[in-house]
N, CA, C and O atoms as CSV, one atom per row, in Angstrom:
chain,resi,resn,atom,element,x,y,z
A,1,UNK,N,N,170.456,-2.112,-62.694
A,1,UNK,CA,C,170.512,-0.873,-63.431
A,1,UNK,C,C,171.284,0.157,-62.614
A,1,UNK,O,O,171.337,0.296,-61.392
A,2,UNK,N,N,171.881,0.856,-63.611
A,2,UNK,CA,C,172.453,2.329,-62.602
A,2,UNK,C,C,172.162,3.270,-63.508
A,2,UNK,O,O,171.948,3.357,-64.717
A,3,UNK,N,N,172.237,4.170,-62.241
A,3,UNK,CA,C,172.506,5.991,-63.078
A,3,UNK,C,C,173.730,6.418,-63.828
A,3,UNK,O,O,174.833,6.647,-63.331
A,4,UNK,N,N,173.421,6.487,-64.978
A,4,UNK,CA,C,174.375,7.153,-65.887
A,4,UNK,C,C,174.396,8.349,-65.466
A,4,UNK,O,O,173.449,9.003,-65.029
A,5,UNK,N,N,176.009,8.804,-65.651
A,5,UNK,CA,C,175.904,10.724,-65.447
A,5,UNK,C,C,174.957,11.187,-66.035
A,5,UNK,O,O,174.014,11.208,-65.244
A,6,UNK,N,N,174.608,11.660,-67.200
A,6,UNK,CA,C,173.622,11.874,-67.929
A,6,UNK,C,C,172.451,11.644,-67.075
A,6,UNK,O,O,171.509,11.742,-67.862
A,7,UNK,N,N,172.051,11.432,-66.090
A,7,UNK,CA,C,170.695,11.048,-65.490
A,7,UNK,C,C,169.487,10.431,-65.628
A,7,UNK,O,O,168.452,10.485,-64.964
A,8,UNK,N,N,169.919,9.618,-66.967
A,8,UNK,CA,C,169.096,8.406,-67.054
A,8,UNK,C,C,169.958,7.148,-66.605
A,8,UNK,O,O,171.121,7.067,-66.210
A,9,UNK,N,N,168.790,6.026,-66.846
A,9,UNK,CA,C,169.442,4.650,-66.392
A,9,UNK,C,C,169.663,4.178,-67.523
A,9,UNK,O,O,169.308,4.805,-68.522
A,10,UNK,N,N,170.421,2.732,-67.633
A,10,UNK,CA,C,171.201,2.142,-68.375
A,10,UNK,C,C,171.777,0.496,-67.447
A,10,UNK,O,O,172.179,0.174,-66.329
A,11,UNK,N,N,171.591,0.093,-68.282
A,11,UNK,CA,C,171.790,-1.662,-67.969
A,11,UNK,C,C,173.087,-1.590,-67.890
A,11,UNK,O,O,173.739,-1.000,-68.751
A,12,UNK,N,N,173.734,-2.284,-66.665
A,12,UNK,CA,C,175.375,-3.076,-66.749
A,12,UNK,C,C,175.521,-3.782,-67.852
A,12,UNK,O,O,174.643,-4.337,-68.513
A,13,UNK,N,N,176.276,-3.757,-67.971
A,13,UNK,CA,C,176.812,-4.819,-68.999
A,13,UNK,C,C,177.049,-6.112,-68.511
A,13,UNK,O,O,177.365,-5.973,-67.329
A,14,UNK,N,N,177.059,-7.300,-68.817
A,14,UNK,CA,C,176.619,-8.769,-68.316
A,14,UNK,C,C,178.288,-9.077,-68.084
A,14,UNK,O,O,178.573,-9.960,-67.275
A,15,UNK,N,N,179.189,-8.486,-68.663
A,15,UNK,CA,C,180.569,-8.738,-68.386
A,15,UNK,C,C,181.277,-8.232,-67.484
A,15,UNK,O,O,182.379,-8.722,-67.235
A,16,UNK,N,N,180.722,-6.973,-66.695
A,16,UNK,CA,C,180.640,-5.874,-66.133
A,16,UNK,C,C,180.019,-6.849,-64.752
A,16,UNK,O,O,180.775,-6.965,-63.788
A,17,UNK,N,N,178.888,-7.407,-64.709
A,17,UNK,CA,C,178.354,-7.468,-63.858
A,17,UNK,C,C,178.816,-9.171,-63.038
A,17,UNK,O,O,178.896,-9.675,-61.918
A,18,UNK,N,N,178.951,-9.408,-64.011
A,18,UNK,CA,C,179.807,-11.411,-64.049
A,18,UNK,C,C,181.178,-10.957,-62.847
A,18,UNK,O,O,181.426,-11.284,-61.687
A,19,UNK,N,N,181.913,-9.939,-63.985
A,19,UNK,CA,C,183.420,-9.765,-62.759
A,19,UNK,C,C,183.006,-9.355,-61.593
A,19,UNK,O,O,183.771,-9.810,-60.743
A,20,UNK,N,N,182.151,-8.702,-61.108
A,20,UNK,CA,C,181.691,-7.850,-60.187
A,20,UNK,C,C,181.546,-8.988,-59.080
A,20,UNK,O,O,182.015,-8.871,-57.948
A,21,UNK,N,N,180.769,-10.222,-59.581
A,21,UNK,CA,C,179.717,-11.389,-59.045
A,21,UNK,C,C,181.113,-12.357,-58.382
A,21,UNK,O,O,181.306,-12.974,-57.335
A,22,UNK,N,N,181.532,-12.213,-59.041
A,22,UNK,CA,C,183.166,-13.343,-59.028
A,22,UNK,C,C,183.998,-12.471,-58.104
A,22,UNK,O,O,184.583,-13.090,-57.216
A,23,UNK,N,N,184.180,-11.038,-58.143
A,23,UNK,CA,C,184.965,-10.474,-56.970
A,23,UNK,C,C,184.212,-10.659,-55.609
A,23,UNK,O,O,184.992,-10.915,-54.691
A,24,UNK,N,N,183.364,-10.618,-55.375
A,24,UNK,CA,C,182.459,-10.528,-54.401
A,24,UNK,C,C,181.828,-12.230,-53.934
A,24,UNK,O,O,181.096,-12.407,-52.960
A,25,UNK,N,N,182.146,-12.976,-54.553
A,25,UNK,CA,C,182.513,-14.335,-54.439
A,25,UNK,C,C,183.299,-14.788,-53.819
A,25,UNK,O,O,183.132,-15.680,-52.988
A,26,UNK,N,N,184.563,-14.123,-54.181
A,26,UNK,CA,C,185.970,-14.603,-53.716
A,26,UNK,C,C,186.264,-14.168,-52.399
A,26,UNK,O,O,186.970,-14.750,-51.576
A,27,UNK,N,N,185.454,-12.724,-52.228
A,27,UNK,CA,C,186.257,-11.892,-51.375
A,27,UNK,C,C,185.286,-12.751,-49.714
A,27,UNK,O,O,185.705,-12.931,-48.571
A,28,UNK,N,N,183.913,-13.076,-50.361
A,28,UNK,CA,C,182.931,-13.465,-49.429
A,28,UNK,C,C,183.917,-15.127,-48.378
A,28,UNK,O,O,184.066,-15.420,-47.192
A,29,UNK,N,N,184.406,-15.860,-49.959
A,29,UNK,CA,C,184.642,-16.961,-49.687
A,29,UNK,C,C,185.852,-16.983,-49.030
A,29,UNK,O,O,186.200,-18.000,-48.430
A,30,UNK,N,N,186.500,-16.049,-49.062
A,30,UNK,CA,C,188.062,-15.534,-47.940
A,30,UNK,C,C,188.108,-15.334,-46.521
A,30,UNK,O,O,188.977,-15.559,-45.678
A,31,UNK,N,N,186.701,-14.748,-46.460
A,31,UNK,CA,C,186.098,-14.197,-45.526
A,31,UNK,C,C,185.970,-15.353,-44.522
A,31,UNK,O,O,186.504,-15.333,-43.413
A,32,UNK,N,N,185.104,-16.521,-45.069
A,32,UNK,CA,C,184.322,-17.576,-44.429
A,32,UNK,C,C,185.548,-17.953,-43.845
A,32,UNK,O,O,185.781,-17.985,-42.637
A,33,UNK,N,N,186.463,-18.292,-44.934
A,33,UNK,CA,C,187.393,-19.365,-44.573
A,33,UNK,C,C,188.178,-18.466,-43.443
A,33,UNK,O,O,188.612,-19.317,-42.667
A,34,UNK,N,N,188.522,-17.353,-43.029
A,34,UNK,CA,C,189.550,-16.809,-42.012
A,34,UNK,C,C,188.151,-17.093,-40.522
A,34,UNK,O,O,188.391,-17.560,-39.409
A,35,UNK,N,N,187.403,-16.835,-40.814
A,35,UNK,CA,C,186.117,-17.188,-39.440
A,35,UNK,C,C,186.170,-18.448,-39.612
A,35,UNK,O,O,186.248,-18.972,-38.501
A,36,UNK,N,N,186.169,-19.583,-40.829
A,36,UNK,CA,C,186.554,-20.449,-39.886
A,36,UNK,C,C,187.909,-21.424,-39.573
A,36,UNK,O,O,187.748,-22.538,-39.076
A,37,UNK,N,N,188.916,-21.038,-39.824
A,37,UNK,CA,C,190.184,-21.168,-39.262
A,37,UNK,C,C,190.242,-20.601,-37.708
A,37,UNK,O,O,190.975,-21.076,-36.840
A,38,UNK,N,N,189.208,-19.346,-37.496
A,38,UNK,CA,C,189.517,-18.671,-35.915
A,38,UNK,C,C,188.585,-19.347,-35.232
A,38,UNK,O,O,188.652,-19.077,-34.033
A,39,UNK,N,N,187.726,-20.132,-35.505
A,39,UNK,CA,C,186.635,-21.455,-34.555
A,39,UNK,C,C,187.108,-22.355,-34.764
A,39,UNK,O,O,186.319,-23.249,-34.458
A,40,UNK,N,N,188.441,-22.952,-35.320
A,40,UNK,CA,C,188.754,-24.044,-35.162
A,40,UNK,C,C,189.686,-24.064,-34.241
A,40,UNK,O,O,189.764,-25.040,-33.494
A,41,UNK,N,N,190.756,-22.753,-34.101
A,41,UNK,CA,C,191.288,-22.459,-33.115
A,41,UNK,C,C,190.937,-22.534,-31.737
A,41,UNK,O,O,191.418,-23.117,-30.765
A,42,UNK,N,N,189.265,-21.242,-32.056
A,42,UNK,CA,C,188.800,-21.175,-30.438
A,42,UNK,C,C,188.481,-22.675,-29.761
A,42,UNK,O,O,188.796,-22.969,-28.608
A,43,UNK,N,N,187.720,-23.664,-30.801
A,43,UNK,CA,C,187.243,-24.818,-30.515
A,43,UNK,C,C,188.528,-25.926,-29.610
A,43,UNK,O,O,188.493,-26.528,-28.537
A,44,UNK,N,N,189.550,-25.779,-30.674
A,44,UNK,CA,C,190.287,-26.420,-29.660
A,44,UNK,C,C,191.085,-26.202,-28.473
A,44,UNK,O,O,191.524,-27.026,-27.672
A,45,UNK,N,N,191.200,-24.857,-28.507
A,45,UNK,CA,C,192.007,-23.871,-27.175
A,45,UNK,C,C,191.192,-24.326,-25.945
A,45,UNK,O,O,191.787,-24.547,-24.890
A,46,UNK,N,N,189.234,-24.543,-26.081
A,46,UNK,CA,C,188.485,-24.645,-25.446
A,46,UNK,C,C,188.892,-26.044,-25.110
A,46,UNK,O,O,189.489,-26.185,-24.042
A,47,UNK,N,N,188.729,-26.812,-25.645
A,47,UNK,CA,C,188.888,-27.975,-25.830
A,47,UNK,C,C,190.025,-29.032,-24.779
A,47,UNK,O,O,189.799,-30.000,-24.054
A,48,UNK,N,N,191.466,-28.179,-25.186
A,48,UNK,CA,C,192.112,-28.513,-23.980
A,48,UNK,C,C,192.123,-27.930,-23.058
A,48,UNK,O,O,192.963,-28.235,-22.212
A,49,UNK,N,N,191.113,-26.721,-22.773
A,49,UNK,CA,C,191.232,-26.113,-21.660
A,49,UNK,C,C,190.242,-27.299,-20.347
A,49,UNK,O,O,190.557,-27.568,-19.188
A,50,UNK,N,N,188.893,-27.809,-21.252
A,50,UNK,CA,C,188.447,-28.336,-20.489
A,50,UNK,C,C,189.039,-30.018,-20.442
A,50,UNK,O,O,188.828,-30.729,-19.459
A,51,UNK,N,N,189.556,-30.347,-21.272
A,51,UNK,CA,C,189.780,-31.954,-21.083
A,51,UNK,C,C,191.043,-32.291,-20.320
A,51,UNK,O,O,191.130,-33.369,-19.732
A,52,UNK,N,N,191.977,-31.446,-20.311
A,52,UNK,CA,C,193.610,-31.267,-19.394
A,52,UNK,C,C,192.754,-31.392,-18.063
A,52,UNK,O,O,192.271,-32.508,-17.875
A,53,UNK,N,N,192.571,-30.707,-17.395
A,53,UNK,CA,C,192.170,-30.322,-15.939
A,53,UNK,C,C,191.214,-31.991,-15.719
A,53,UNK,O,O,191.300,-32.542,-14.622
A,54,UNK,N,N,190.484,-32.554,-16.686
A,54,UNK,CA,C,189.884,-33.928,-16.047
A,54,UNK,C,C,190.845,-34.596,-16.543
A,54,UNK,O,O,191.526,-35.023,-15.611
A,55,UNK,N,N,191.135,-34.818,-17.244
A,55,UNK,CA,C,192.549,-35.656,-17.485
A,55,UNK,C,C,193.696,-36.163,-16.223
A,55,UNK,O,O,194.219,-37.225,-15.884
A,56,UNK,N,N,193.732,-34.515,-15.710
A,56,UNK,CA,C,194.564,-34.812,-14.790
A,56,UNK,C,C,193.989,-35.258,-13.420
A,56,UNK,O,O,194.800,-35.609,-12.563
A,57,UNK,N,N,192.258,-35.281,-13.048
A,57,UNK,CA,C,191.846,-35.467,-11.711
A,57,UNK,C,C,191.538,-36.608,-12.557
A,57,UNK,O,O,191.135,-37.215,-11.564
A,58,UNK,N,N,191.322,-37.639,-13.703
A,58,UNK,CA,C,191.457,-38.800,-13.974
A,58,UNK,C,C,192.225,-39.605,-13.017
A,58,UNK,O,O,191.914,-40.350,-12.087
A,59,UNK,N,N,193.739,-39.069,-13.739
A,59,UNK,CA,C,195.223,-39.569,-13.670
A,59,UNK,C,C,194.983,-39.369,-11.677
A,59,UNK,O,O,195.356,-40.430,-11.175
A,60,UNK,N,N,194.607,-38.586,-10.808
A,60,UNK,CA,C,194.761,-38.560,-9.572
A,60,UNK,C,C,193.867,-39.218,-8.761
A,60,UNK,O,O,194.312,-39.608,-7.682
A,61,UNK,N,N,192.715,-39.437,-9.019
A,61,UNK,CA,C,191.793,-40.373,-8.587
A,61,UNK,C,C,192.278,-41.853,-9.019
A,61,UNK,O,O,192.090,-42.734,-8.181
A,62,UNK,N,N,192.861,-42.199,-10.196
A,62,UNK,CA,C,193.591,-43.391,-10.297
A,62,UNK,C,C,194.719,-43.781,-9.445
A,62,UNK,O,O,195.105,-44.932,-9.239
A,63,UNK,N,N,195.325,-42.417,-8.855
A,63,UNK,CA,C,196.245,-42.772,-8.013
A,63,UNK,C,C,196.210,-43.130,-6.548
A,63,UNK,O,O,197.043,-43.793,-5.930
A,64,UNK,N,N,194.975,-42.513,-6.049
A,64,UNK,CA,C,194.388,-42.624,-5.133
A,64,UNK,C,C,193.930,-43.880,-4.776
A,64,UNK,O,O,194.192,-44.556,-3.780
A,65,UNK,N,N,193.228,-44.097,-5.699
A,65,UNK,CA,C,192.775,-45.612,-5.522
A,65,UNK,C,C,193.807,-46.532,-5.481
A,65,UNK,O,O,193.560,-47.730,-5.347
């Protein structure tokens, strides 16, 4: 319900309230998807940050030996 100028209340209208439901849907579901495009990023930035550096004392302990 909302306040009509008039200062009584008054029901949305179900067509009124549907578009409303669907903007706020979309805008939610835009949302998700840019957070998670930026953790798939952080995930793998992390990712080779830690597996390069053993990778390479892999590759040097193999050489060693």
């Amino acid at each position: 319900m909302t306040k009509a100028s008039t200062g009584g209340f008054h029901r949305r209208s179900l067509l009124k309230t549907t578009a409303t439901a669907a903007l706020t849907r979309a805008h939610v579901r835009h949302e998700v998807m840019e957070i998670r495009a930026l953790l798939d990023r952080t995930y793998l930035n992390c990712r080779e940050a830690v597996h390069k550096p053993l990778y390479e004392r892999h590759l040097f302990v193999e050489a060693a030996e």
